[in-house]
Each structure stands twice: as structure tokens, then as C-alpha cells.
Amino acid sequence: MNHLFEEASYVLEKIEENGYKAYFVGGCVRDYCLNRPIKDIDIASSAKPEAIQKIFPKTIPVGIEHGTVIVRHNHVSYEVTTFRKEDKYEDYRRPSKVWFVSELEEDLSRRDFTCNAMAMDRNFKLIDPFQGREDLKKHQIRTVGDPDKRFSEDPLRLMRAFRFKSVYSMAIETNTEAAIITHSALLKKISTERITAEFIKLLAGEQAGDALARMKSCGIFPYLPYPLEEKNKGTFLSFNWNTLKSEEQRWAAVIVLSKVEDAREFLKKWKLPNRVIHSVLDILSAFHIEHWTRMDLYRSGLNTALSGLLLKCLVYSESYREQAFNLKQLAAGIPIASREDIPLNGEEVLRIKQAAPGVWVGQLFKEMEEAIVEGTLSLSEQEINDWVRRWEQK
Ligand code: ATP
Ligand code: MG
């Protein structure tokens, strides 16, 4: 038995001991059926949050108004949510009222796709009223119920369909895809953060290229936070996304393969954190460097340089190994990683020069750093002291 489920069984057992029903639901059941690693375990239960809080000594009230409490057991979190059914979607987007019903099937019926609408009891018996298992076997993504209705209720599901297609190498079922095409413009109503979160997962999936190509043909591209356009037809599809190792590399690839004029603007439109924006822009700078000097490499850092190189090799179908080896060799010859590694501080410089502090100290360190990186000055104390003595402001 999967170790995670074994631990989680205790939680189900405890809830049942108190007279309620409880099941594993959603992503963990899907991943279990697919024999994939389980990330986190979600539980649906007939118990209300207050009851769950009474049963377990350690709980975190993360979303009581949605019926969700986190149960901590053996240092692991389990999201326990009361069976839910939403009433009519008045504005076709947001549930106007949520009430709790003691029925698993109704809970499952409000989930997005059949593969996500399965439950499992603690004896691993599958409860699968919408034939999710069958769809998984067919590698098919299908909405639970009428696709037009389901996409209108929550257009984020449009993005989720492509995310699951990419991550699980599935095809989108014909009627589901037809509804996606009909409702593509509804994506405008969804917050950028939610779209971005799904898109990041899509890019990391094993079939990102297929998913992107399909998104394009379904007319989704114009409604993304920054409308996507391929630079050349078919580049998203044929690009080897799987070779990329980080989110930042993937964003850099999207930019290089698309008609993006201002990369910073593009990344801001997707509301990415500044940390990510900076890394992507650094990778793009590295991507554009043709001949690396020691100083280029010192400034960008080896990892960023290798990311830029990897992207370049994928875009222009060049071989990575030899060029990466050369970059690593070049990096190995650079004796310092940052100014901190220079074995001399400002005070010592002032003492050697017998001079008052001023902007010249910064200038001296900048030139010394360059000399060390270029290899014209070694790290020996004697040599550095002599170099400082000889240094004159230009
Ligand atoms: P992951 O492995 O990435 O966490 P997941 O399937 O668990 O994938 P979540 O976003 O964590 O995805 O959602 C948990 C479950 O909640 C889903 O499996 C699905 O049953 C349901 N769900 C999530 N988002 C929606 C939605 N927009 N509409 C309907 N059901 C949803
Ligand atoms: Mg999940």
C-alpha cells in the first residue's frame, strides 16, 4: 500500500469512528489510479468543520466558510472538506450559495473532469459515478456533465483541461473540446493569478508542446494574460519542452518562441513575482550572448549562463554538451564568485594608500575585481597589495 495513503487511512478511520463518512477524493485518487506519485491527500467527509475540529487535536481552519479544515497528523497536512453542493450559478460564474449535503456523489458531481471526480474509501474501493477510470484508460479528459454548462460556471476549467492534457498526456474528449472552443472568451473573466498558476503547471507537463498547440487551435491564445502568438507556425509543438529544468527557463522559452516585443512587460502581464521576472530576464540576456568572456560569465553566474545556453541549443538545434563543457571550463578559471571573495577590505586599501575615503575606493575595487576575473591579477596577498599600491585613479 502506498505509504501516504497508509498514514491518511488513520484520518479516515478516526472520522468514521465518530459516525461520519470520509473518502479520499480528487487529485490523489487520480494519481493513485495512474500509478503516479501522490502529492497531497484531500479528504471529503460528511462531518462539518466543527466536528472535524473536535475529533482531531491539531487542526488549522483554512477555509471554514468553504467547509475546509486542515488536519495535522504525524507532521502531514490533510485537507478535509465537508461534502458540498453548489446551487445555481446566478451570474454563470460564481456560486451564489454553498450548502453542505451529506452525499458523496453530489460532491463529486461539482468537480471539473471525470478523472478528478473519483473517490476512494480506506479499503481502496473506488467510487466512480462518472466513469473517470474508464476515461483515464482512454487517456481522455472529459467534463463531469454538460461541458457547456461546466465551462460557463467556471472558465478556469478551460485552462485546467489543457494543464491536465499536458501533465498526463491525455486528449481532450470531442464534446469537451467543442465547448472549449465555444467558450474560450470567458477566460477574460478569470483572474490572472489563477490562469498563471495553471499555465505554469502546463509548461512543466510532459506534453507541453501538444497542449500549447491545441490551446492555439482552440482559440485560447488571444485570451491569455498576454496574448500569445507563435513566431513561426508549429514551433511550440516541435519545441523540446521536457529538456528544460526550471519554471524560469520555460518562461524564457515562451518568450523566445513567441512574438514578444518587451519581455519585462510580458512577464508583468502574467503577474509573476519579481524574483522570477529577474531570473527570466537574466536567462534571456545569457541566451543572446554568442561568445562568452570571463567577465560575461562572472556577471551572469554559471547557472544562468547554462540556462541561456540550453535554450539557445534547443531553439537552434545545436548540441549542448560541448558548449556547456567549455562554459564550465571558463567558469573554473575564474577565481572568485563575487567581490566578497577578494581577500582585502576597504580599510586595508585606505591604509595602503594612506588616503581619505572617497568614490575612488569603489572604482579601485571594480578594476581589481575585473583584473582578478580576467586572470591578470592573482589572489596572493602580496600581489594584491602591490597592485593597490600601483593603482592610480584615471
Ligand atoms: P494537483 O495534483 O495539481 O494538485 P488536483 O487535481 O489536486 O491537481 P487541485 O487544483 O488541487 O487539482 O484541485 C483538487 C480537486 O478539486 C480536483 O481534483 C477537482 O476534483 C477539484 N477542482 C479543482 N478546481 C476545480 C474547478 N475549477 N472546478 C471544479 N472542480 C475543481
Ligand atoms: Mg491538489
Short mmCIF file of C-alpha atoms and ligand atoms in Angstrom, two decimals:
data_model
loop_
_atom_site.label_atom_id
_atom_site.label_comp_id
_atom_site.label_asym_id
_atom_site.label_seq_id
_atom_site.Cartn_x
_atom_site.Cartn_y
_atom_site.Cartn_z
CA MET A 1 0.00 0.00 0.00
CA ASN A 2 1.14 3.48 -0.72
CA HIS A 3 2.80 4.89 2.38
CA LEU A 4 0.98 8.21 2.16
CA PHE A 5 -2.42 6.54 1.98
CA GLU A 6 -1.47 4.29 4.88
CA GLU A 7 -0.87 7.35 7.05
CA ALA A 8 -4.01 9.05 5.74
CA SER A 9 -6.15 5.98 6.46
CA TYR A 10 -5.84 6.84 10.12
CA VAL A 11 -7.60 10.15 9.44
CA LEU A 12 -10.48 8.42 7.60
CA GLU A 13 -10.74 5.80 10.33
CA LYS A 14 -10.92 8.39 13.05
CA ILE A 15 -13.66 10.33 11.25
CA GLU A 16 -15.63 7.13 10.69
CA GLU A 17 -15.24 6.10 14.33
CA ASN A 18 -17.10 9.27 15.17
CA GLY A 19 -20.02 8.29 12.99
CA TYR A 20 -19.27 10.22 9.79
CA LYS A 21 -18.32 9.20 6.29
CA ALA A 22 -14.95 10.07 4.79
CA TYR A 23 -13.24 9.39 1.48
CA PHE A 24 -10.08 10.20 -0.42
CA VAL A 25 -11.03 12.47 -3.32
CA GLY A 26 -9.72 14.40 -6.31
CA GLY A 27 -6.11 14.51 -7.46
CA CYS A 28 -4.79 11.84 -5.10
CA VAL A 29 -7.28 9.25 -6.37
CA ARG A 30 -6.49 10.15 -9.98
CA ASP A 31 -2.74 9.89 -9.35
CA TYR A 32 -3.22 6.61 -7.48
CA CYS A 33 -5.12 5.14 -10.47
CA LEU A 34 -2.36 6.34 -12.78
CA ASN A 35 0.32 4.87 -10.55
CA ARG A 36 1.87 8.29 -10.20
CA PRO A 37 3.44 9.77 -7.09
CA ILE A 38 0.85 11.26 -4.76
CA LYS A 39 1.43 14.91 -3.86
CA ASP A 40 -1.15 15.63 -1.23
CA ILE A 41 -4.20 13.86 0.03
CA ASP A 42 -7.58 15.53 0.06
CA ILE A 43 -10.45 14.09 2.01
CA ALA A 44 -14.20 14.66 1.61
CA SER A 45 -16.41 13.96 4.59
CA SER A 46 -19.96 14.19 5.88
CA ALA A 47 -18.55 15.78 9.04
CA LYS A 48 -18.80 19.56 9.32
CA PRO A 49 -15.64 21.54 10.08
CA GLU A 50 -16.61 21.96 13.74
CA ALA A 51 -16.92 18.20 14.10
CA ILE A 52 -13.51 17.66 12.49
CA GLN A 53 -12.02 20.22 14.88
CA LYS A 54 -13.43 18.25 17.81
CA ILE A 55 -12.16 14.89 16.52
CA PHE A 56 -8.54 15.88 15.92
CA PRO A 57 -6.21 17.60 18.38
CA LYS A 58 -4.35 19.53 15.69
CA THR A 59 -6.38 21.36 13.04
CA ILE A 60 -5.98 24.56 11.05
CA PRO A 61 -9.14 26.42 9.99
CA VAL A 62 -8.04 27.34 6.45
CA GLY A 63 -11.46 27.76 4.86
CA ILE A 64 -14.26 27.05 7.29
CA GLU A 65 -16.71 29.04 5.12
CA HIS A 66 -15.99 26.55 2.30
CA GLY A 67 -16.19 23.65 4.71
CA THR A 68 -12.43 23.03 4.78
CA VAL A 69 -10.15 22.33 7.72
CA ILE A 70 -6.61 21.03 7.64
CA VAL A 71 -5.93 18.09 9.92
CA ARG A 72 -2.31 17.65 11.01
CA HIS A 73 -1.33 14.06 11.65
CA ASN A 74 2.26 12.87 12.04
CA HIS A 75 3.55 16.18 10.63
CA VAL A 76 1.49 15.88 7.45
CA SER A 77 -1.47 18.07 6.43
CA TYR A 78 -4.74 16.64 5.16
CA GLU A 79 -7.39 18.92 3.74
CA VAL A 80 -10.74 17.71 4.97
CA THR A 81 -13.72 19.27 3.22
CA THR A 82 -17.37 18.71 4.00
CA PHE A 83 -19.36 17.24 1.09
CA ARG A 84 -20.53 20.18 -0.93
CA LYS A 85 -23.13 21.04 -3.46
CA GLU A 86 -23.40 24.44 -5.01
CA ASP A 87 -26.75 25.83 -6.02
CA LYS A 88 -27.39 27.61 -9.32
CA TYR A 89 -24.62 29.80 -10.62
CA GLU A 90 -26.53 33.06 -10.82
CA ASP A 91 -24.04 35.05 -12.83
CA TYR A 92 -22.85 31.88 -14.55
CA ARG A 93 -19.57 32.19 -12.76
CA ARG A 94 -19.78 32.27 -9.01
CA PRO A 95 -21.77 30.01 -6.76
CA SER A 96 -24.37 32.23 -5.07
CA LYS A 97 -24.67 29.94 -2.09
CA VAL A 98 -22.90 26.89 -0.86
CA TRP A 99 -24.59 24.42 1.38
CA PHE A 100 -23.49 21.16 2.84
CA VAL A 101 -25.07 17.90 1.83
CA SER A 102 -24.25 14.51 3.16
CA GLU A 103 -23.73 12.89 -0.14
CA LEU A 104 -20.52 11.98 -1.79
CA GLU A 105 -21.95 11.79 -5.28
CA GLU A 106 -23.21 15.34 -5.23
CA ASP A 107 -19.81 16.44 -4.09
CA LEU A 108 -18.15 14.57 -6.94
CA SER A 109 -20.63 15.97 -9.48
CA ARG A 110 -19.38 19.52 -8.91
CA ARG A 111 -15.80 18.60 -9.74
CA ASP A 112 -14.37 19.56 -13.11
CA PHE A 113 -13.30 16.45 -15.03
CA THR A 114 -14.25 12.81 -14.68
CA CYS A 115 -10.69 11.81 -13.76
CA ASN A 116 -10.84 14.31 -10.87
CA ALA A 117 -14.28 13.21 -9.76
CA MET A 118 -13.43 9.86 -8.26
CA ALA A 119 -13.34 8.94 -4.59
CA MET A 120 -11.83 6.03 -2.72
CA ASP A 121 -12.62 4.61 0.70
CA ARG A 122 -9.96 3.45 3.10
CA ASN A 123 -10.11 -0.08 1.69
CA PHE A 124 -9.18 1.36 -1.71
CA LYS A 125 -12.64 0.78 -3.12
CA LEU A 126 -13.19 3.21 -5.96
CA ILE A 127 -16.36 5.28 -6.12
CA ASP A 128 -16.53 6.46 -9.69
CA PRO A 129 -20.02 7.58 -10.75
CA PHE A 130 -18.78 9.43 -13.86
CA GLN A 131 -16.50 6.75 -15.32
CA GLY A 132 -13.31 8.60 -14.58
CA ARG A 133 -11.35 5.36 -14.51
CA GLU A 134 -12.57 4.49 -17.98
CA ASP A 135 -11.59 7.95 -19.25
CA LEU A 136 -8.15 7.62 -17.67
CA LYS A 137 -7.69 4.34 -19.51
CA LYS A 138 -8.68 6.07 -22.73
CA HIS A 139 -6.33 8.94 -21.85
CA GLN A 140 -9.21 11.31 -22.19
CA ILE A 141 -10.25 14.47 -20.39
CA ARG A 142 -13.97 14.89 -20.17
CA THR A 143 -16.07 17.26 -18.10
CA VAL A 144 -18.43 15.91 -15.49
CA GLY A 145 -21.81 16.56 -17.11
CA ASP A 146 -22.61 19.09 -19.82
CA PRO A 147 -19.35 20.72 -20.94
CA ASP A 148 -21.04 23.99 -22.00
CA LYS A 149 -22.54 24.37 -18.56
CA ARG A 150 -19.39 23.38 -16.72
CA PHE A 151 -17.09 25.77 -18.61
CA SER A 152 -19.60 28.62 -18.25
CA GLU A 153 -19.81 28.03 -14.49
CA ASP A 154 -16.06 28.34 -14.07
CA PRO A 155 -13.98 29.21 -17.14
CA LEU A 156 -10.75 28.43 -15.27
CA ARG A 157 -11.60 24.85 -16.21
CA LEU A 158 -10.62 25.75 -19.80
CA MET A 159 -7.05 26.22 -18.60
CA ARG A 160 -7.22 23.18 -16.35
CA ALA A 161 -8.22 20.98 -19.31
CA PHE A 162 -5.01 21.90 -21.14
CA ARG A 163 -2.98 21.59 -17.95
CA PHE A 164 -4.16 18.00 -17.43
CA LYS A 165 -3.67 17.26 -21.12
CA SER A 166 -0.05 18.36 -20.81
CA VAL A 167 0.75 16.75 -17.47
CA TYR A 168 -0.94 13.40 -18.10
CA SER A 169 -0.52 13.16 -21.87
CA MET A 170 -4.22 12.99 -22.44
CA ALA A 171 -6.53 14.06 -25.26
CA ILE A 172 -9.49 16.32 -24.68
CA GLU A 173 -12.74 14.50 -25.50
CA THR A 174 -14.54 15.82 -28.59
CA ASN A 175 -17.58 17.41 -26.93
CA THR A 176 -15.42 18.86 -24.18
CA GLU A 177 -13.11 20.40 -26.77
CA ALA A 178 -16.04 21.78 -28.81
CA ALA A 179 -17.28 23.54 -25.66
CA ILE A 180 -13.79 24.93 -25.02
CA ILE A 181 -13.81 26.48 -28.48
CA THR A 182 -17.27 27.97 -27.89
CA HIS A 183 -16.36 29.46 -24.52
CA SER A 184 -12.74 30.49 -25.00
CA ALA A 185 -13.51 34.20 -24.49
CA LEU A 186 -14.89 33.51 -21.00
CA LEU A 187 -11.30 33.21 -19.86
CA LYS A 188 -11.24 37.01 -19.74
CA LYS A 189 -13.34 36.80 -16.60
CA ILE A 190 -10.74 34.78 -14.70
CA SER A 191 -8.08 36.38 -12.54
CA THR A 192 -4.57 36.42 -13.97
CA GLU A 193 -3.13 34.69 -10.90
CA ARG A 194 -5.35 31.64 -11.38
CA ILE A 195 -4.62 31.42 -15.12
CA THR A 196 -0.90 31.79 -14.49
CA ALA A 197 -0.87 29.05 -11.85
CA GLU A 198 -2.42 26.59 -14.31
CA PHE A 199 -0.18 27.71 -17.17
CA ILE A 200 2.98 27.14 -15.11
CA LYS A 201 1.86 23.57 -14.44
CA LEU A 202 1.02 23.13 -18.12
CA LEU A 203 4.51 24.23 -19.19
CA ALA A 204 6.08 21.67 -16.85
CA GLY A 205 3.97 18.81 -18.20
CA GLU A 206 5.28 16.03 -20.41
CA GLN A 207 3.26 17.19 -23.40
CA ALA A 208 3.52 20.94 -23.06
CA GLY A 209 4.09 21.36 -26.80
CA ASP A 210 0.94 19.44 -27.74
CA ALA A 211 -1.10 21.25 -25.12
CA LEU A 212 0.08 24.65 -26.37
CA ALA A 213 -0.61 23.73 -29.98
CA ARG A 214 -4.10 22.59 -29.04
CA MET A 215 -4.72 25.73 -26.99
CA LYS A 216 -3.84 27.72 -30.06
CA SER A 217 -6.15 25.79 -32.35
CA CYS A 218 -8.98 26.08 -29.80
CA GLY A 219 -8.64 29.87 -29.88
CA ILE A 220 -7.38 30.32 -26.31
CA PHE A 221 -4.24 32.33 -27.11
CA PRO A 222 -5.91 35.75 -27.50
CA TYR A 223 -7.43 35.50 -24.01
CA LEU A 224 -4.27 34.76 -22.05
CA PRO A 225 -2.87 37.50 -19.75
CA TYR A 226 -0.53 38.44 -22.60
CA PRO A 227 -1.97 37.19 -25.88
CA LEU A 228 0.34 34.53 -27.22
CA GLU A 229 1.44 34.37 -30.83
CA GLU A 230 3.85 31.88 -32.30
CA LYS A 231 6.86 33.35 -34.06
CA ASN A 232 6.79 30.56 -36.60
CA LYS A 233 3.99 28.11 -37.18
CA GLY A 234 4.47 24.86 -35.28
CA THR A 235 7.37 26.00 -33.08
CA PHE A 236 5.52 25.42 -29.81
CA LEU A 237 4.61 21.92 -30.92
CA SER A 238 8.05 20.83 -32.05
CA PHE A 239 10.00 22.51 -29.25
CA ASN A 240 11.56 20.11 -26.76
CA TRP A 241 9.96 21.50 -23.56
CA ASN A 242 10.89 18.48 -21.47
CA THR A 243 14.58 19.26 -21.58
CA LEU A 244 14.04 22.49 -19.67
CA LYS A 245 14.54 22.19 -15.94
CA SER A 246 13.02 25.22 -14.30
CA GLU A 247 9.99 27.46 -14.45
CA GLU A 248 12.24 30.39 -15.35
CA GLN A 249 13.72 28.53 -18.32
CA ARG A 250 10.22 27.70 -19.54
CA TRP A 251 9.07 31.31 -19.40
CA ALA A 252 12.23 32.32 -21.27
CA ALA A 253 11.40 29.71 -23.92
CA VAL A 254 7.83 31.00 -24.30
CA ILE A 255 9.23 34.50 -24.86
CA VAL A 256 11.83 33.39 -27.39
CA LEU A 257 9.32 31.32 -29.35
CA SER A 258 6.59 33.97 -29.32
CA LYS A 259 6.18 37.37 -30.83
CA VAL A 260 7.02 39.18 -27.61
CA GLU A 261 8.45 42.64 -28.02
CA ASP A 262 9.02 43.59 -24.41
CA ALA A 263 9.91 40.60 -22.22
CA ARG A 264 9.57 42.51 -18.95
CA GLU A 265 6.10 43.73 -19.92
CA PHE A 266 5.13 40.19 -20.91
CA LEU A 267 6.22 38.74 -17.57
CA LYS A 268 4.48 41.52 -15.65
CA LYS A 269 1.23 40.87 -17.52
CA TRP A 270 1.33 37.30 -16.21
CA LYS A 271 1.79 38.82 -12.73
CA LEU A 272 4.87 36.79 -11.98
CA PRO A 273 6.87 37.58 -8.84
CA ASN A 274 9.82 39.95 -9.29
CA ARG A 275 12.23 37.21 -8.36
CA VAL A 276 11.01 35.12 -11.32
CA ILE A 277 10.94 38.13 -13.67
CA HIS A 278 14.58 38.94 -12.89
CA SER A 279 15.76 35.37 -13.39
CA VAL A 280 13.93 35.07 -16.71
CA LEU A 281 15.40 38.35 -17.96
CA ASP A 282 18.88 37.16 -16.91
CA ILE A 283 18.39 33.90 -18.81
CA LEU A 284 17.27 35.86 -21.87
CA SER A 285 20.40 38.05 -21.68
CA ALA A 286 22.52 34.90 -21.49
CA PHE A 287 20.56 33.42 -24.42
CA HIS A 288 21.70 36.34 -26.58
CA ILE A 289 25.40 36.07 -25.76
CA GLU A 290 27.28 34.46 -28.66
CA HIS A 291 30.85 34.49 -27.36
CA TRP A 292 31.30 34.32 -23.64
CA THR A 293 34.07 36.32 -21.98
CA ARG A 294 35.14 35.62 -18.42
CA MET A 295 33.53 38.89 -17.35
CA ASP A 296 30.20 37.97 -19.03
CA LEU A 297 30.22 34.67 -17.22
CA TYR A 298 31.22 36.20 -13.88
CA ARG A 299 28.35 38.69 -14.16
CA SER A 300 25.66 36.22 -15.13
CA GLY A 301 26.81 33.29 -12.99
CA LEU A 302 27.34 29.79 -14.36
CA ASN A 303 23.79 28.53 -13.77
CA THR A 304 22.15 31.39 -15.63
CA ALA A 305 24.72 31.09 -18.41
CA LEU A 306 23.98 27.37 -18.78
CA SER A 307 20.23 28.07 -18.83
CA GLY A 308 20.70 30.60 -21.63
CA LEU A 309 22.92 28.17 -23.49
CA LEU A 310 20.46 25.31 -23.11
CA LEU A 311 17.69 27.46 -24.52
CA LYS A 312 19.88 28.56 -27.42
CA CYS A 313 20.78 24.96 -28.23
CA LEU A 314 17.12 23.90 -28.19
CA VAL A 315 15.99 26.81 -30.33
CA TYR A 316 18.75 26.44 -32.93
CA SER A 317 19.13 22.64 -32.67
CA GLU A 318 22.74 22.84 -31.58
CA SER A 319 24.47 20.33 -29.37
CA TYR A 320 24.66 21.43 -25.74
CA ARG A 321 27.31 19.18 -24.25
CA GLU A 322 30.44 20.60 -25.77
CA GLN A 323 29.41 24.22 -25.37
CA ALA A 324 28.37 23.59 -21.78
CA PHE A 325 31.72 21.91 -21.11
CA ASN A 326 33.52 24.96 -22.47
CA LEU A 327 31.46 27.30 -20.32
CA LYS A 328 32.18 25.22 -17.24
CA GLN A 329 35.90 25.25 -18.06
CA LEU A 330 35.79 29.01 -18.45
CA ALA A 331 33.96 29.30 -15.11
CA ALA A 332 36.50 27.07 -13.37
CA GLY A 333 39.22 29.53 -14.35
CA ILE A 334 37.51 32.44 -12.60
CA PRO A 335 38.99 32.59 -9.10
CA ILE A 336 36.17 34.49 -7.38
CA ALA A 337 32.39 34.18 -7.34
CA SER A 338 31.76 37.69 -6.02
CA ARG A 339 33.54 40.73 -4.63
CA GLU A 340 33.25 39.16 -1.17
CA ASP A 341 35.92 36.65 -2.18
CA ILE A 342 38.60 39.32 -2.64
CA PRO A 343 40.96 38.93 0.36
CA LEU A 344 41.20 42.66 1.06
CA ASN A 345 38.76 45.18 2.51
CA GLY A 346 38.21 48.92 2.20
CA GLU A 347 40.05 49.78 5.40
CA GLU A 348 43.14 47.93 4.26
CA VAL A 349 43.03 49.79 0.96
CA LEU A 350 42.86 53.14 2.79
CA ARG A 351 45.82 52.09 4.95
CA ILE A 352 47.94 51.07 1.95
CA LYS A 353 47.09 54.21 0.01
CA GLN A 354 47.30 56.47 3.10
CA ALA A 355 44.35 58.40 1.70
CA ALA A 356 40.92 59.59 2.79
CA PRO A 357 37.86 57.57 1.74
CA GLY A 358 36.05 58.60 -1.43
CA VAL A 359 34.38 57.29 -4.57
CA TRP A 360 37.83 56.25 -5.77
CA VAL A 361 37.68 53.22 -3.44
CA GLY A 362 34.71 51.84 -5.36
CA GLN A 363 36.49 52.45 -8.65
CA LEU A 364 39.62 50.67 -7.37
CA PHE A 365 37.64 47.62 -6.29
CA LYS A 366 35.79 47.49 -9.61
CA GLU A 367 39.09 47.47 -11.53
CA MET A 368 40.66 44.98 -9.12
CA GLU A 369 37.66 42.67 -9.49
CA GLU A 370 37.99 42.81 -13.28
CA ALA A 371 41.72 42.14 -13.14
CA ILE A 372 41.15 39.10 -10.92
CA VAL A 373 38.32 37.76 -13.11
CA GLU A 374 40.37 38.29 -16.28
CA GLY A 375 43.28 36.50 -14.64
CA THR A 376 45.78 39.37 -14.81
CA LEU A 377 45.88 39.60 -11.01
CA SER A 378 46.16 36.61 -8.69
CA LEU A 379 44.64 36.26 -5.22
CA SER A 380 48.02 36.32 -3.46
CA GLU A 381 48.09 38.93 -0.71
CA GLN A 382 51.45 40.23 -1.83
CA GLU A 383 50.37 40.70 -5.43
CA ILE A 384 47.12 42.36 -4.44
CA ASN A 385 48.87 44.78 -2.08
CA ASP A 386 51.38 45.69 -4.82
CA TRP A 387 48.58 46.15 -7.29
CA VAL A 388 46.77 48.52 -4.89
CA ARG A 389 49.99 50.48 -4.29
CA ARG A 390 50.50 50.93 -8.04
CA TRP A 391 46.85 51.77 -8.76
CA GLU A 392 46.11 55.32 -9.83
CA GLN A 393 42.78 56.96 -10.49
CA LYS A 394 42.18 57.63 -14.16
P1 ATP B 1 -2.72 18.76 -8.41
O1 ATP B 1 -2.17 17.40 -8.39
O2 ATP B 1 -2.00 19.67 -9.30
O3 ATP B 1 -2.96 19.35 -7.04
P2 ATP B 1 -5.55 18.45 -8.42
O4 ATP B 1 -6.46 17.67 -9.29
O5 ATP B 1 -5.43 18.03 -6.98
O6 ATP B 1 -4.15 18.54 -9.10
P3 ATP B 1 -6.40 20.94 -7.41
O7 ATP B 1 -6.42 22.27 -8.06
O8 ATP B 1 -5.56 20.75 -6.20
O9 ATP B 1 -6.04 19.92 -8.53
O10 ATP B 1 -7.90 20.59 -7.06
C1 ATP B 1 -8.30 19.47 -6.25
C2 ATP B 1 -9.60 18.88 -6.77
O11 ATP B 1 -10.64 19.84 -6.67
C3 ATP B 1 -9.56 18.48 -8.25
O12 ATP B 1 -9.07 17.18 -8.42
C4 ATP B 1 -11.02 18.61 -8.64
O13 ATP B 1 -11.76 17.48 -8.21
C5 ATP B 1 -11.49 19.78 -7.81
N1 ATP B 1 -11.37 21.07 -8.52
C6 ATP B 1 -10.31 21.92 -8.52
N2 ATP B 1 -10.54 23.01 -9.24
C7 ATP B 1 -11.77 22.87 -9.74
C8 ATP B 1 -12.61 23.68 -10.57
N3 ATP B 1 -12.17 24.84 -11.06
N4 ATP B 1 -13.83 23.21 -10.85
C9 ATP B 1 -14.28 22.05 -10.36
N5 ATP B 1 -13.55 21.24 -9.59
C10 ATP B 1 -12.32 21.64 -9.27
MG MG B 2 -4.32 19.08 -5.38
#
